[in-house]
């Protein structure tokens, strides 16, 4: 399998994980019908990439390719019919979600750099690609987005670390597929450790503890 | 009257209906002043087209043409001054809203296909053009968007059916104005029947009935 | 100092004020960690410019220039560490916010006209540049945006007046830096007077008084 195909497969795995996660969140937290479940799965899966591409000033790529949309709709459909079974699988879903976050962060940062954006923007766009879809989902479900909340177990920070690793490696001239893999592993590892040990980012001074 | 002028008139009727509907929703559900009423009318009327054009990667057309914006502001102003009278007209407003939904769904799907997007995207963009403005309005009013809720009387589904009709007819080579009219009628009829007979889309298995 | 540098400095002052304001609002109204505080500061500061550029169909300028992002992150960091001290400074922050509103309204309207958009769009885009960031912030914090609420002390109206002044002056052929300064002063003065004398925009007829 070529690197290109591998990246596509990983990307589609991320899309599927995010779609399932988004659809299950919709079913758990609101009174939605099948249209709502599929829409929120789709938004969660491709929303981060759409926001990234709007900020980059290009036509949203995740919306142009039918394979992304179809994968997201398959994930949403699975979640719709299997929601009762899947709620018992919250641990594997968190793993998939961490994988999606890692892949999207690395892909977003790489795309931003390839288009000539600076390191600061590339790191932010990596994180936005990773967390954007879930944020739009939470806005539509009328909740404060997870990524902003004090109990998110870092969420955006691993994405920024993974993106920063890729960006620095690219700046230093190591522009290979290996860099992307290691960057994704950095994000994945930090995210899993944060979930496992309940790490959270600092609160404003004076805020009551969690 | 040429087809072009007819389409423009129908489009402006849809804009007006959506603006009135959006402004009345704002007055009913939140404590808004005239700026809020006009803004929410405008957002409801042109928001779907803006989201569609962002996803298509083009400059939002509904914002470039002063006739769209002016029509939306006229609708919002009417709603502001006549809100007490218009609340008794909820039935005609639902009709207008269904007309706007139908026209926008057909226009959105056609535009997506003309720009070379595939059938799947064209159907989704038709629906997004139809439901997007009301969704942004509901987000701004801090409500779960109607289109996602279990009691929406299908809302997005007629838009997808109308868009799918147009898309399939175009793929089959029938790219005429008649196709657009029939597609809009498909959407309109299904929407009105769904309202009349209180049809709703399926809920996730295990969800408590409405 | 050249006009260009002066405009940049004023723009960055507006960004800083909006970032501090957005971050403090986040700390006051939700349970957010440092990621939430910085994100909401950034969104408040550059969100209006991003929405304006999306509607203009160009790559968002506030995201391309690292000086904007860095200034917004500095403002958010200040607010994070000094939130307890800064809450006693609500009056100076309102002044900074009014300054940011005025500058952004004028800059947004000017950019829209330079790109060939009509006067109506230019006035709206001036207002959107001024109020857009705070609106996205409020949506993310799950609140009805201030700009739409009945007790906003005009907020959007001074921005429209300042933008309209600049637009009319440009149409009349006075396209100088002085026009921008006077336009910003119009907005600033009206906003400060509205805050001082608790002016509000009209409510819909029949709405209970504030």
Coordinates of C-alpha atoms in Angstrom, one line a residue:
Chain A
X1 CA 0.0 0.0 0.0
X2 CA 1.4 3.4 -1.0
X3 CA 1.8 6.2 1.6
X4 CA -1.0 8.1 -0.2
X5 CA -3.4 5.2 0.2
X6 CA -2.3 4.7 3.8
X7 CA -3.0 8.3 4.6
X8 CA -6.4 8.1 3.0
X9 CA -7.3 5.0 5.0
X10 CA -6.1 6.6 8.2
X11 CA -8.1 9.7 7.3
X12 CA -11.2 7.7 6.7
X13 CA -10.7 5.8 10.0
X14 CA -10.7 9.2 11.7
X15 CA -13.8 10.3 9.9
X16 CA -15.6 7.1 10.8
X17 CA -14.6 7.4 14.5
X18 CA -15.7 11.1 14.7
X19 CA -19.0 10.3 12.9
X20 CA -19.8 7.5 15.3
X21 CA -18.8 9.7 18.3
X22 CA -20.8 12.7 17.1
X23 CA -23.9 10.7 16.3
X24 CA -23.8 8.9 19.7
X25 CA -23.4 12.3 21.5
X26 CA -26.4 13.6 19.6
X27 CA -28.5 10.5 20.7
X28 CA -27.4 10.8 24.3
X29 CA -27.9 14.5 24.8
X30 CA -30.8 15.6 22.6
X31 CA -34.1 14.5 21.2
X32 CA -33.0 14.0 17.6
X33 CA -34.4 11.9 14.7
X34 CA -32.4 10.1 12.1
X35 CA -31.8 13.4 10.2
X36 CA -30.4 14.9 13.3
X37 CA -28.2 11.9 14.1
X38 CA -26.7 11.7 10.6
X39 CA -26.3 15.5 10.3
X40 CA -24.5 15.7 13.6
X41 CA -22.3 12.7 12.7
X42 CA -21.4 14.4 9.4
X43 CA -20.7 17.7 11.0
X44 CA -18.5 16.1 13.7
X45 CA -16.6 14.2 11.1
X46 CA -15.9 16.9 8.5
X47 CA -16.5 20.1 10.4
X48 CA -12.9 20.5 11.5
X49 CA -11.6 20.1 8.0
X50 CA -14.2 22.6 6.7
X51 CA -13.2 25.3 9.2
X52 CA -9.5 24.7 8.5
X53 CA -10.1 25.1 4.7
X54 CA -12.2 28.2 5.2
X55 CA -9.4 29.7 7.2
X56 CA -6.9 28.6 4.5
X57 CA -9.1 30.3 1.9
X58 CA -9.6 27.1 -0.2
X59 CA -12.7 25.0 -1.1
X60 CA -13.4 22.6 1.7
X61 CA -11.7 19.3 0.7
X62 CA -13.7 17.1 3.1
X63 CA -16.9 18.2 1.4
X64 CA -15.6 17.7 -2.2
X65 CA -14.7 14.0 -1.8
X66 CA -17.7 11.7 -1.7
X67 CA -15.6 9.1 0.2
X68 CA -15.4 11.3 3.2
X69 CA -19.1 12.1 3.2
X70 CA -20.1 8.5 2.6
X71 CA -17.9 7.2 5.4
X72 CA -19.3 9.8 7.8
X73 CA -22.9 8.8 6.8
X74 CA -22.0 5.1 7.3
X75 CA -20.7 6.0 10.8
X76 CA -23.8 7.9 11.6
X77 CA -26.1 5.1 10.4
X78 CA -24.2 2.5 12.5
X79 CA -24.5 4.8 15.5
X80 CA -28.3 5.3 14.8
X81 CA -29.1 1.6 14.7
X82 CA -26.6 0.4 17.3
X83 CA -26.7 3.2 19.8
X84 CA -27.7 0.9 22.7
X85 CA -24.9 -1.5 22.0
X86 CA -22.3 1.2 21.3
X87 CA -22.8 3.0 24.6
X88 CA -21.2 0.0 26.3
X89 CA -18.2 0.6 24.1
X90 CA -17.3 4.0 25.4
X91 CA -13.7 3.0 25.9
X92 CA -13.0 1.9 22.3
X93 CA -14.8 5.0 21.1
X94 CA -12.5 7.2 23.1
X95 CA -9.6 5.4 21.5
X96 CA -11.0 5.9 18.0
X97 CA -11.7 9.6 18.9
X98 CA -8.1 10.0 20.1
X99 CA -6.9 8.4 16.8
X100 CA -9.1 10.8 14.8
X101 CA -7.9 13.8 16.8
X102 CA -4.2 12.8 16.2
X103 CA -4.6 12.2 12.5
X104 CA -6.6 15.3 11.9
X105 CA -4.1 17.5 13.9
X106 CA -1.2 16.2 11.8
X107 CA -3.1 16.4 8.5
X108 CA -4.3 20.0 9.3
X109 CA -0.9 21.3 10.3
X110 CA 0.8 19.7 7.3
X111 CA -1.8 21.2 4.8
X112 CA -1.4 24.6 6.4
X113 CA 2.4 24.5 6.0
X114 CA 2.2 23.2 2.5
X115 CA 0.0 26.2 1.6
X116 CA 2.6 28.6 2.9
X117 CA 1.1 29.5 6.3
X118 CA 3.5 30.2 9.2
X119 CA 4.2 27.8 12.1
X120 CA 1.9 29.5 14.5
X121 CA -1.1 29.2 12.1
X122 CA -0.1 25.7 11.2
X123 CA -0.2 24.6 14.9
X124 CA -3.5 26.3 15.4
X125 CA -5.0 24.9 12.2
X126 CA -3.9 21.4 13.3
X127 CA -5.7 21.8 16.5
X128 CA -8.8 23.3 14.8
X129 CA -8.9 20.4 12.3
X130 CA -8.9 18.1 15.3
X131 CA -11.4 19.8 17.6
X132 CA -13.5 21.9 15.1
X133 CA -16.0 19.2 14.2
X134 CA -16.9 18.3 17.8
X135 CA -17.1 22.0 18.6
X136 CA -19.7 22.7 15.8
X137 CA -21.6 19.6 17.0
X138 CA -21.7 20.9 20.6
X139 CA -22.9 24.3 19.4
X140 CA -25.7 22.7 17.4
X141 CA -26.6 20.6 20.5
X142 CA -26.7 23.8 22.5
X143 CA -23.8 22.8 24.8
X144 CA -20.6 24.6 25.8
X145 CA -18.1 22.8 23.5
X146 CA -16.1 20.1 25.3
X147 CA -12.8 21.5 24.1
X148 CA -13.4 24.7 26.1
X149 CA -14.5 23.1 29.3
X150 CA -12.4 22.7 32.3
X151 CA -12.8 18.9 32.5
X152 CA -11.8 18.1 28.9
X153 CA -8.7 16.1 29.8
X154 CA -6.5 18.4 27.7
X155 CA -8.2 17.5 24.3
X156 CA -6.8 20.5 22.4
X157 CA -3.4 20.4 24.0
X158 CA -2.3 17.0 22.6
X159 CA -3.5 18.1 19.2
X160 CA -1.3 21.2 19.4
X161 CA 1.6 19.2 20.6
X162 CA 1.3 16.7 17.7
X163 CA 0.8 19.6 15.3
X164 CA 3.8 21.4 16.8
X165 CA 6.0 18.4 16.4
X166 CA 5.2 18.1 12.7
X167 CA 5.6 21.8 12.1
X168 CA 9.0 22.0 13.8
X169 CA 10.2 18.8 12.0
X170 CA 9.1 20.4 8.7
X171 CA 10.8 23.7 9.5
X172 CA 13.9 21.7 10.3
X173 CA 13.7 19.9 6.9
X174 CA 12.4 16.5 7.9
X175 CA 9.4 16.5 5.7
X176 CA 8.7 12.7 5.5
X177 CA 5.8 10.5 6.2
X178 CA 7.6 9.3 9.4
X179 CA 7.3 12.7 10.9
X180 CA 3.5 12.6 10.4
X181 CA 3.3 9.2 12.1
X182 CA 5.4 10.3 15.1
X183 CA 3.4 13.5 15.4
X184 CA 0.2 11.6 15.5
X185 CA 1.7 9.2 18.1
X186 CA 2.7 12.2 20.3
X187 CA -0.9 13.5 20.2
X188 CA -2.4 10.1 20.7
X189 CA -0.1 9.2 23.7
X190 CA -0.6 12.5 25.5
X191 CA -4.4 12.3 25.0
X192 CA -4.6 8.7 26.3
X193 CA -2.4 9.5 29.3
X194 CA -4.6 12.6 30.0
X195 CA -7.7 10.4 29.9
X196 CA -6.1 7.7 32.0
X197 CA -4.7 10.0 34.7
X198 CA -7.4 12.6 34.5
X199 CA -5.0 15.4 33.6
X200 CA -6.6 18.8 33.0
X201 CA -5.2 22.1 31.9
X202 CA -4.8 24.9 34.5
X203 CA -7.8 26.9 35.5
X204 CA -7.8 30.7 35.9
X205 CA -6.3 31.8 39.3
X206 CA -9.0 32.0 41.9
X207 CA -11.4 29.6 40.1
X208 CA -12.9 27.0 42.4
X209 CA -11.2 23.6 41.9
X210 CA -12.9 20.8 39.9
Chain B
X1 CA -41.5 37.1 -18.0
X2 CA -38.3 35.2 -18.8
X3 CA -37.2 32.1 -16.9
X4 CA -34.4 34.1 -15.4
X5 CA -36.7 36.7 -14.0
X6 CA -39.2 34.1 -12.8
X7 CA -36.4 32.4 -10.9
X8 CA -35.3 35.7 -9.4
X9 CA -38.9 36.5 -8.3
X10 CA -39.3 33.0 -6.7
X11 CA -36.0 33.4 -5.0
X12 CA -37.0 36.7 -3.6
X13 CA -40.3 35.3 -2.4
X14 CA -38.3 32.6 -0.5
X15 CA -36.0 35.2 1.0
X16 CA -39.0 37.3 2.1
X17 CA -40.8 34.3 3.7
X18 CA -37.7 33.2 5.5
X19 CA -36.9 36.7 6.7
X20 CA -40.4 37.1 8.1
X21 CA -40.3 33.7 9.7
X22 CA -36.9 34.3 11.2
X23 CA -37.8 37.7 12.6
X24 CA -41.0 36.3 14.1
X25 CA -39.2 33.4 15.7
X26 CA -36.7 35.9 17.2
X27 CA -39.5 38.0 18.7
X28 CA -41.3 35.0 20.1
X29 CA -38.4 33.3 21.7
X30 CA -35.9 35.9 22.9
X31 CA -35.8 39.5 24.2
X32 CA -34.4 41.2 21.1
X33 CA -34.5 44.8 19.9
X34 CA -34.9 46.0 16.3
X35 CA -31.3 45.2 15.5
X36 CA -31.8 41.6 16.8
X37 CA -35.0 41.2 14.8
X38 CA -33.5 42.5 11.5
X39 CA -30.3 40.6 12.0
X40 CA -32.1 37.3 12.7
X41 CA -34.4 37.9 9.7
X42 CA -31.4 38.5 7.5
X43 CA -29.5 35.5 8.8
X44 CA -32.5 33.2 8.3
X45 CA -33.0 34.4 4.8
X46 CA -29.5 34.4 3.4
X47 CA -27.7 32.1 5.8
X48 CA -28.4 28.9 3.9
X49 CA -27.1 30.3 0.7
X50 CA -24.0 31.6 2.4
X51 CA -23.1 28.2 3.9
X52 CA -23.7 26.6 0.5
X53 CA -21.4 29.0 -1.2
X54 CA -18.7 28.6 1.5
X55 CA -18.9 24.8 1.0
X56 CA -18.7 25.4 -2.8
X57 CA -15.7 27.6 -2.3
X58 CA -17.2 30.7 -4.0
X59 CA -18.0 34.2 -2.8
X60 CA -21.5 34.1 -1.1
X61 CA -23.9 35.2 -3.8
X62 CA -26.8 36.1 -1.5
X63 CA -24.6 38.6 0.1
X64 CA -23.3 40.2 -3.1
X65 CA -26.8 41.1 -4.5
X66 CA -28.4 44.1 -2.7
X67 CA -31.8 42.9 -3.8
X68 CA -31.5 39.8 -1.6
X69 CA -30.4 41.8 1.4
X70 CA -33.0 44.5 0.9
X71 CA -35.8 42.0 0.6
X72 CA -34.6 40.3 3.8
X73 CA -34.5 43.6 5.6
X74 CA -38.0 44.5 4.3
X75 CA -39.3 41.1 5.6
X76 CA -37.7 41.7 9.0
X77 CA -39.1 45.2 9.2
X78 CA -42.6 44.0 8.4
X79 CA -42.3 41.3 11.1
X80 CA -41.0 43.9 13.6
X81 CA -44.0 46.2 13.2
X82 CA -46.6 43.6 12.6
X83 CA -45.5 40.8 14.9
X84 CA -48.8 40.8 16.9
X85 CA -50.9 40.6 13.7
X86 CA -48.6 38.0 12.0
X87 CA -48.7 35.5 14.9
X88 CA -52.3 34.9 13.9
X89 CA -51.1 34.0 10.5
X90 CA -48.9 31.1 11.4
X91 CA -50.5 28.9 8.8
X92 CA -49.8 31.1 5.8
X93 CA -46.3 31.6 7.2
X94 CA -45.7 27.9 7.3
X95 CA -46.8 27.8 3.6
X96 CA -44.4 30.6 2.7
X97 CA -41.7 28.8 4.7
X98 CA -42.4 25.6 2.8
X99 CA -42.2 27.5 -0.5
X100 CA -38.8 29.0 0.5
X101 CA -37.5 25.6 1.6
X102 CA -38.5 24.1 -1.8
X103 CA -37.1 26.9 -3.9
X104 CA -33.8 27.0 -2.0
X105 CA -33.4 23.2 -2.1
X106 CA -33.8 23.2 -5.9
X107 CA -31.6 26.3 -6.4
X108 CA -28.8 25.0 -4.1
X109 CA -28.7 21.5 -5.8
X110 CA -28.7 23.0 -9.2
X111 CA -25.9 25.4 -8.4
X112 CA -23.8 22.6 -6.9
X113 CA -24.2 20.5 -10.0
X114 CA -23.4 23.4 -12.3
X115 CA -20.2 23.9 -10.5
X116 CA -19.2 20.3 -11.0
X117 CA -19.9 18.8 -7.6
X118 CA -21.2 15.2 -7.5
X119 CA -24.8 14.1 -6.9
X120 CA -24.3 13.3 -3.2
X121 CA -22.9 16.8 -2.5
X122 CA -25.6 18.4 -4.7
X123 CA -28.4 16.8 -2.7
X124 CA -26.8 17.7 0.6
X125 CA -26.1 21.3 -0.6
X126 CA -29.8 21.6 -1.7
X127 CA -30.9 20.6 1.8
X128 CA -28.3 22.9 3.4
X129 CA -29.4 25.8 1.4
X130 CA -33.0 25.2 2.5
X131 CA -32.3 24.6 6.2
X132 CA -29.1 26.4 6.8
X133 CA -30.5 29.9 7.5
X134 CA -33.0 28.6 10.1
X135 CA -30.2 26.6 11.7
X136 CA -27.9 29.6 12.2
X137 CA -30.9 31.6 13.5
X138 CA -31.6 28.8 16.1
X139 CA -28.0 28.7 17.1
X140 CA -28.0 32.4 17.6
X141 CA -31.2 32.2 19.7
X142 CA -29.5 29.5 21.8
X143 CA -31.9 26.7 20.8
X144 CA -31.3 23.2 19.3
X145 CA -32.0 23.8 15.6
X146 CA -35.5 22.7 14.5
X147 CA -34.1 20.7 11.7
X148 CA -32.3 18.4 14.1
X149 CA -35.2 17.9 16.5
X150 CA -37.4 14.9 16.6
X151 CA -40.6 16.9 16.1
X152 CA -39.6 18.8 12.9
X153 CA -42.2 17.2 10.6
X154 CA -39.4 16.0 8.3
X155 CA -38.2 19.5 7.3
X156 CA -34.8 18.4 5.9
X157 CA -36.2 15.3 4.2
X158 CA -38.5 17.0 1.7
X159 CA -35.6 19.3 0.8
X160 CA -33.4 16.3 0.1
X161 CA -36.2 14.7 -2.0
X162 CA -36.7 17.8 -4.0
X163 CA -33.0 18.2 -4.5
X164 CA -32.5 14.5 -5.3
X165 CA -35.3 14.8 -8.0
X166 CA -33.5 17.7 -9.7
X167 CA -30.1 16.0 -9.4
X168 CA -31.3 12.8 -10.9
X169 CA -33.1 14.6 -13.7
X170 CA -30.0 16.6 -14.5
X171 CA -27.8 13.4 -14.5
X172 CA -30.3 11.8 -16.8
X173 CA -30.0 14.8 -19.1
X174 CA -33.3 16.6 -18.4
X175 CA -31.7 20.0 -17.5
X176 CA -34.7 22.2 -18.0
X177 CA -36.6 24.8 -16.0
X178 CA -39.5 22.3 -15.8
X179 CA -37.3 19.9 -13.7
X180 CA -36.7 22.7 -11.2
X181 CA -40.4 23.4 -10.9
X182 CA -41.3 19.8 -10.4
X183 CA -38.5 19.3 -7.9
X184 CA -39.7 22.2 -5.9
X185 CA -43.3 20.8 -6.0
X186 CA -42.0 17.5 -4.7
X187 CA -40.4 19.2 -1.8
X188 CA -43.4 21.5 -1.1
X189 CA -46.0 18.6 -1.3
X190 CA -44.1 16.3 1.0
X191 CA -43.5 19.1 3.5
X192 CA -47.1 20.2 3.5
X193 CA -48.3 16.6 3.9
X194 CA -45.8 16.0 6.8
X195 CA -47.2 19.1 8.5
X196 CA -50.8 18.1 7.9
X197 CA -50.5 14.5 9.1
X198 CA -47.7 15.2 11.7
X199 CA -45.2 12.8 10.0
X200 CA -41.9 12.6 11.7
X201 CA -38.6 10.9 10.8
X202 CA -37.6 7.7 12.7
X203 CA -36.1 8.1 16.2
X204 CA -33.1 6.0 17.3
X205 CA -34.2 2.5 18.5
X206 CA -35.0 2.6 22.2
X207 CA -35.8 6.4 22.3
X208 CA -39.0 7.1 24.2
X209 CA -41.8 7.9 21.7
X210 CA -42.8 11.6 21.1
Chain C
X1 CA 4.8 57.2 11.9
X2 CA 3.1 56.5 8.5
X3 CA -0.7 56.1 8.1
X4 CA -0.1 52.4 7.3
X5 CA 1.7 51.9 10.6
X6 CA -0.8 54.0 12.5
X7 CA -3.7 51.8 11.1
X8 CA -1.8 48.7 12.1
X9 CA -1.2 49.9 15.6
X10 CA -4.9 50.9 16.0
X11 CA -5.9 47.6 14.6
X12 CA -3.7 45.7 17.1
X13 CA -5.1 47.8 19.9
X14 CA -8.6 46.7 18.9
X15 CA -7.5 43.1 18.7
X16 CA -5.9 43.3 22.2
X17 CA -9.0 45.0 23.7
X18 CA -11.3 42.4 22.2
X19 CA -9.1 39.5 23.3
X20 CA -9.0 40.7 26.9
X21 CA -12.7 41.3 26.8
X22 CA -13.5 37.9 25.3
X23 CA -11.2 36.1 27.7
X24 CA -12.7 37.8 30.7
X25 CA -16.2 37.1 29.5
X26 CA -15.3 33.4 29.3
X27 CA -13.8 33.3 32.8
X28 CA -16.9 35.1 34.2
X29 CA -19.6 33.0 32.5
X30 CA -18.3 29.4 32.1
X31 CA -16.0 26.9 33.6
X32 CA -13.1 27.1 31.2
X33 CA -9.5 26.2 31.4
X34 CA -6.5 28.0 29.9
X35 CA -7.3 26.6 26.5
X36 CA -10.8 27.8 26.7
X37 CA -9.7 31.3 27.8
X38 CA -7.2 31.7 25.1
X39 CA -9.5 30.2 22.4
X40 CA -12.3 32.5 23.3
X41 CA -10.0 35.5 23.5
X42 CA -8.7 34.7 20.0
X43 CA -12.2 34.1 18.6
X44 CA -13.5 37.4 20.0
X45 CA -10.5 39.3 18.6
X46 CA -10.3 37.9 15.1
X47 CA -13.8 36.3 14.5
X48 CA -15.4 39.4 13.1
X49 CA -12.6 39.9 10.5
X50 CA -12.8 36.2 9.6
X51 CA -16.6 36.4 9.0
X52 CA -16.2 39.6 7.0
X53 CA -13.5 38.0 4.8
X54 CA -15.6 34.8 4.3
X55 CA -18.5 37.0 3.1
X56 CA -16.1 38.9 0.9
X57 CA -14.8 35.6 -0.6
X58 CA -11.2 36.2 0.4
X59 CA -8.7 34.3 2.6
X60 CA -9.2 35.6 6.2
X61 CA -6.6 38.3 6.7
X62 CA -6.7 38.3 10.5
X63 CA -5.7 34.7 10.5
X64 CA -2.8 35.1 8.0
X65 CA -0.9 37.7 9.9
X66 CA 0.9 36.2 13.0
X67 CA 0.9 39.7 14.6
X68 CA -2.9 39.6 15.0
X69 CA -2.9 36.1 16.4
X70 CA 0.0 36.8 18.7
X71 CA -1.6 40.0 20.0
X72 CA -4.8 38.1 20.6
X73 CA -3.0 35.4 22.5
X74 CA -1.1 38.0 24.6
X75 CA -4.5 39.6 25.5
X76 CA -6.0 36.2 26.4
X77 CA -2.9 35.4 28.6
X78 CA -3.1 38.7 30.4
X79 CA -6.8 38.1 31.1
X80 CA -6.1 34.6 32.3
X81 CA -3.5 35.6 34.9
X82 CA -5.0 38.9 35.9
X83 CA -8.7 38.2 35.8
X84 CA -9.3 39.1 39.4
X85 CA -7.6 42.5 39.0
X86 CA -9.2 43.2 35.6
X87 CA -12.8 42.7 36.7
X88 CA -12.3 45.9 38.7
X89 CA -11.4 47.6 35.5
X90 CA -14.7 47.0 33.7
X91 CA -14.9 50.7 32.8
X92 CA -11.6 50.9 31.0
X93 CA -12.4 47.6 29.3
X94 CA -15.6 49.0 28.0
X95 CA -13.7 52.0 26.6
X96 CA -11.2 49.6 24.9
X97 CA -14.1 47.5 23.6
X98 CA -15.7 50.7 22.1
X99 CA -12.4 51.6 20.5
X100 CA -12.1 48.1 19.0
X101 CA -15.7 48.2 17.8
X102 CA -15.1 51.6 16.1
X103 CA -11.8 50.6 14.4
X104 CA -13.1 47.3 13.2
X105 CA -16.3 48.9 11.8
X106 CA -14.4 51.4 9.8
X107 CA -11.8 48.9 8.6
X108 CA -14.4 46.4 7.6
X109 CA -16.5 48.9 5.7
X110 CA -13.4 50.3 3.9
X111 CA -12.2 46.9 2.9
X112 CA -15.6 45.9 1.5
X113 CA -15.8 49.1 -0.6
X114 CA -12.2 48.7 -1.8
X115 CA -13.2 45.2 -3.0
X116 CA -16.1 46.6 -5.0
X117 CA -19.0 45.7 -2.8
X118 CA -21.9 48.1 -2.7
X119 CA -22.7 50.6 0.1
X120 CA -25.3 48.4 1.8
X121 CA -22.9 45.5 2.0
X122 CA -20.1 47.8 3.2
X123 CA -22.1 49.1 6.1
X124 CA -23.3 45.6 7.1
X125 CA -19.7 44.3 6.8
X126 CA -18.4 47.1 8.9
X127 CA -20.9 46.2 11.6
X128 CA -20.2 42.5 11.2
X129 CA -16.4 43.1 11.6
X130 CA -17.2 45.0 14.8
X131 CA -19.7 42.6 16.4
X132 CA -18.9 39.2 14.8
X133 CA -16.1 38.1 17.2
X134 CA -18.2 38.8 20.3
X135 CA -21.1 37.0 18.6
X136 CA -19.1 33.8 18.0
X137 CA -17.8 34.0 21.5
X138 CA -21.3 34.2 22.9
X139 CA -22.5 31.3 20.7
X140 CA -19.5 29.2 22.0
X141 CA -20.4 30.2 25.6
X142 CA -24.0 29.1 25.0
X143 CA -25.5 32.5 25.4
X144 CA -27.7 34.7 23.2
X145 CA -25.2 37.1 21.6
X146 CA -25.1 40.5 23.3
X147 CA -25.5 42.3 20.0
X148 CA -29.0 40.8 19.6
X149 CA -30.2 41.4 23.1
X150 CA -32.6 44.2 24.1
X151 CA -30.2 45.6 26.6
X152 CA -27.1 46.0 24.5
X153 CA -26.9 49.8 24.6
X154 CA -27.0 50.0 20.8
X155 CA -23.7 48.1 20.2
X156 CA -24.4 47.3 16.5
X157 CA -25.9 50.7 15.7
X158 CA -22.8 52.9 16.4
X159 CA -20.8 50.4 14.3
X160 CA -23.3 50.9 11.4
X161 CA -23.3 54.7 11.9
X162 CA -19.5 54.8 11.8
X163 CA -19.4 52.5 8.8
X164 CA -22.1 54.5 7.0
X165 CA -20.1 57.7 7.5
X166 CA -17.1 56.2 5.9
X167 CA -19.1 54.6 3.1
X168 CA -20.9 57.8 2.2
X169 CA -17.6 59.8 2.4
X170 CA -16.0 57.4 0.1
X171 CA -18.9 57.5 -2.3
X172 CA -18.7 61.3 -2.3
X173 CA -15.0 61.0 -3.1
X174 CA -13.4 61.9 0.2
X175 CA -11.3 58.7 0.4
X176 CA -8.7 59.9 3.0
X177 CA -7.4 58.7 6.3
X178 CA -9.2 61.6 8.0
X179 CA -12.5 60.0 6.9
X180 CA -11.6 56.8 8.7
X181 CA -10.7 58.6 11.9
X182 CA -13.9 60.7 11.9
X183 CA -16.0 57.6 11.2
X184 CA -14.3 55.8 14.1
X185 CA -15.0 58.8 16.3
X186 CA -18.7 58.8 15.3
X187 CA -19.0 55.2 16.3
X188 CA -17.0 55.6 19.5
X189 CA -19.0 58.7 20.6
X190 CA -22.4 57.2 20.0
X191 CA -21.4 54.0 21.8
X192 CA -20.0 55.8 24.8
X193 CA -23.1 58.0 25.0
X194 CA -25.3 55.0 24.8
X195 CA -23.5 53.3 27.6
X196 CA -23.5 56.5 29.7
X197 CA -27.2 57.3 29.3
X198 CA -28.4 53.6 28.9
X199 CA -29.8 54.2 25.5
X200 CA -31.4 51.1 23.9
X201 CA -32.8 50.4 20.4
X202 CA -36.6 50.1 20.1
X203 CA -38.3 46.8 21.1
X204 CA -41.0 45.2 19.0
X205 CA -44.4 46.8 19.6
X206 CA -46.1 45.1 22.5
X207 CA -43.0 43.7 24.1
X208 CA -42.8 44.3 27.9
X209 CA -40.5 47.2 28.7
X210 CA -37.0 46.5 30.1

